[in-house]
Amino acid sequence: GAVVSQHPSRVICKSGTSVKIECRSLDFQATTMFWYRQFPKQSLMLMATSNEGSKATYEQGVEKDKFLINHASLTLSTLTVTSAHPEDSSFYICSAPQGEKLFFGSGTQLSVL
Amino acid sequence: AQSVAQPEDQVNVAEGNPLTVKCTYSVSGNPYLFWYVQYPNRGLQFLLKYITGDNLVKGSYGFEAEFNKSQTSFHLKKPSALVSDSALYFCAVRAWGNTPLVFGKGTRLSVIA
């Protein structure tokens, strides 16, 4: 079946640095990808919708200058957390639709010290 | 806009007893309904989905869910709970097309031996 690969699975970084998370659809093309964030013991909240060849659509309250999304090809979307701070520590997970199905990456646990 | 309600933060059940995790939804048009499970420090695992057809959907690990259009519900059930079923369960809904999943807040299931 279709697979979405997300890397890295875990990253620890210093406050003020930037972190890039990659999400790849391995055997299908994804014109759209979704980025979610999950704080401890909370639900998954949609951050933004990534669109191949155009600007991402951000949900209300999500800073687009802080969470940079690039969807440069039909199989790759990246989320860059710029100038990360401890409050950005969270579990980030991407997903890509294929028809009525939605495939998830394995997630990235970001810890900002 | 879509929304999902999981009215119970926590469900406790004895091993071997039947379990139910409740979910109600709101969506324009026909709903696509999903259940996911999340184990500690891990990503989401797909359990089952309802797209169309039989209202009773069978999924992984012996779980099933019943789509009830009149009550806008999609409760997750299992006839006999296992301790290993203890995890965080998310109900989710999406509309047709390249639309994101909207997740409920999650229900923590504890199966006690």
XYZ file of C-alpha atoms in Angstrom, chain B:
113
model
C -16.922 22.898 8.793
C -16.317 19.415 10.080
C -16.107 18.613 13.756
C -15.778 15.545 15.915
C -16.777 15.051 19.528
C -15.407 12.349 21.775
C -17.317 12.932 24.989
C -15.162 10.710 27.197
C -11.610 11.616 28.128
C -11.081 8.214 29.719
C -12.719 4.816 29.441
C -11.882 2.029 31.857
C -12.894 -1.542 31.184
C -11.998 -4.927 32.629
C -10.158 -7.375 30.425
C -12.555 -9.667 28.612
C -15.455 -7.238 28.825
C -16.864 -5.441 25.807
C -15.684 -1.893 25.212
C -17.212 1.135 23.528
C -15.514 4.422 22.716
C -17.982 7.071 21.655
C -17.756 9.477 18.739
C -20.189 11.888 17.144
C -19.490 14.034 14.133
C -20.679 16.994 12.134
C -19.906 17.414 8.437
C -21.468 18.885 5.325
C -22.327 16.151 2.879
C -21.406 12.519 3.215
C -18.852 11.837 5.926
C -15.699 9.818 5.705
C -15.121 8.509 9.221
C -11.982 7.027 10.720
C -10.625 5.592 13.938
C -6.941 5.728 14.780
C -5.004 4.421 17.759
C -1.887 5.947 19.229
C 0.477 4.134 21.546
C 2.911 6.070 23.760
C 5.677 7.859 21.838
C 4.447 6.505 18.531
C 2.559 7.743 15.511
C -0.972 7.012 14.490
C -2.143 3.584 13.497
C -5.180 3.211 11.297
C -7.919 0.997 12.751
C -10.856 1.291 10.415
C -12.855 3.599 8.218
C -16.360 4.136 6.908
C -16.723 5.504 3.412
C -19.916 3.948 2.136
C -21.760 0.655 2.229
C -22.429 -1.500 5.270
C -22.926 0.557 8.401
C -20.953 -1.939 10.481
C -17.282 -1.673 9.690
C -14.731 -4.213 10.846
C -11.135 -3.199 11.326
C -7.806 -4.179 12.772
C -7.235 -6.035 16.066
C -10.873 -7.106 16.348
C -12.285 -3.585 16.491
C -15.457 -2.562 14.742
C -17.533 0.582 14.463
C -21.102 1.297 13.521
C -22.053 4.262 11.389
C -25.377 5.719 12.508
C -26.467 8.517 10.219
C -29.529 9.556 12.209
C -27.492 9.935 15.386
C -24.385 11.169 13.545
C -22.345 8.693 15.520
C -19.502 6.328 14.791
C -18.791 4.494 18.049
C -15.826 2.152 18.262
C -16.463 -1.262 19.769
C -14.748 -4.505 20.613
C -16.506 -7.575 22.037
C -13.692 -8.572 24.392
C -11.053 -6.096 25.532
C -7.378 -6.949 25.962
C -4.869 -5.233 28.217
C -2.839 -4.522 25.085
C -5.729 -2.416 23.762
C -4.860 0.263 26.310
C -3.978 3.338 24.261
C -5.254 6.684 23.043
C -8.021 6.467 20.442
C -8.917 9.200 17.987
C -12.049 9.505 15.912
C -11.712 11.617 12.787
C -13.867 12.874 9.938
C -13.207 14.363 6.554
C -15.234 15.440 3.568
C -14.676 14.379 -0.010
C -11.645 15.545 -1.930
C -8.265 16.779 -0.777
C -9.562 17.795 2.612
C -7.778 17.209 5.909
C -8.885 14.960 8.693
C -10.424 16.689 11.657
C -9.688 14.797 14.838
C -11.582 14.445 18.052
C -9.730 15.218 21.256
C -9.041 11.567 21.886
C -10.183 9.023 24.444
C -7.732 7.173 26.618
C -8.704 3.534 26.993
C -7.432 1.596 29.986
C -8.054 -2.126 30.071
C -7.489 -3.564 33.498
C -6.456 -7.163 34.012
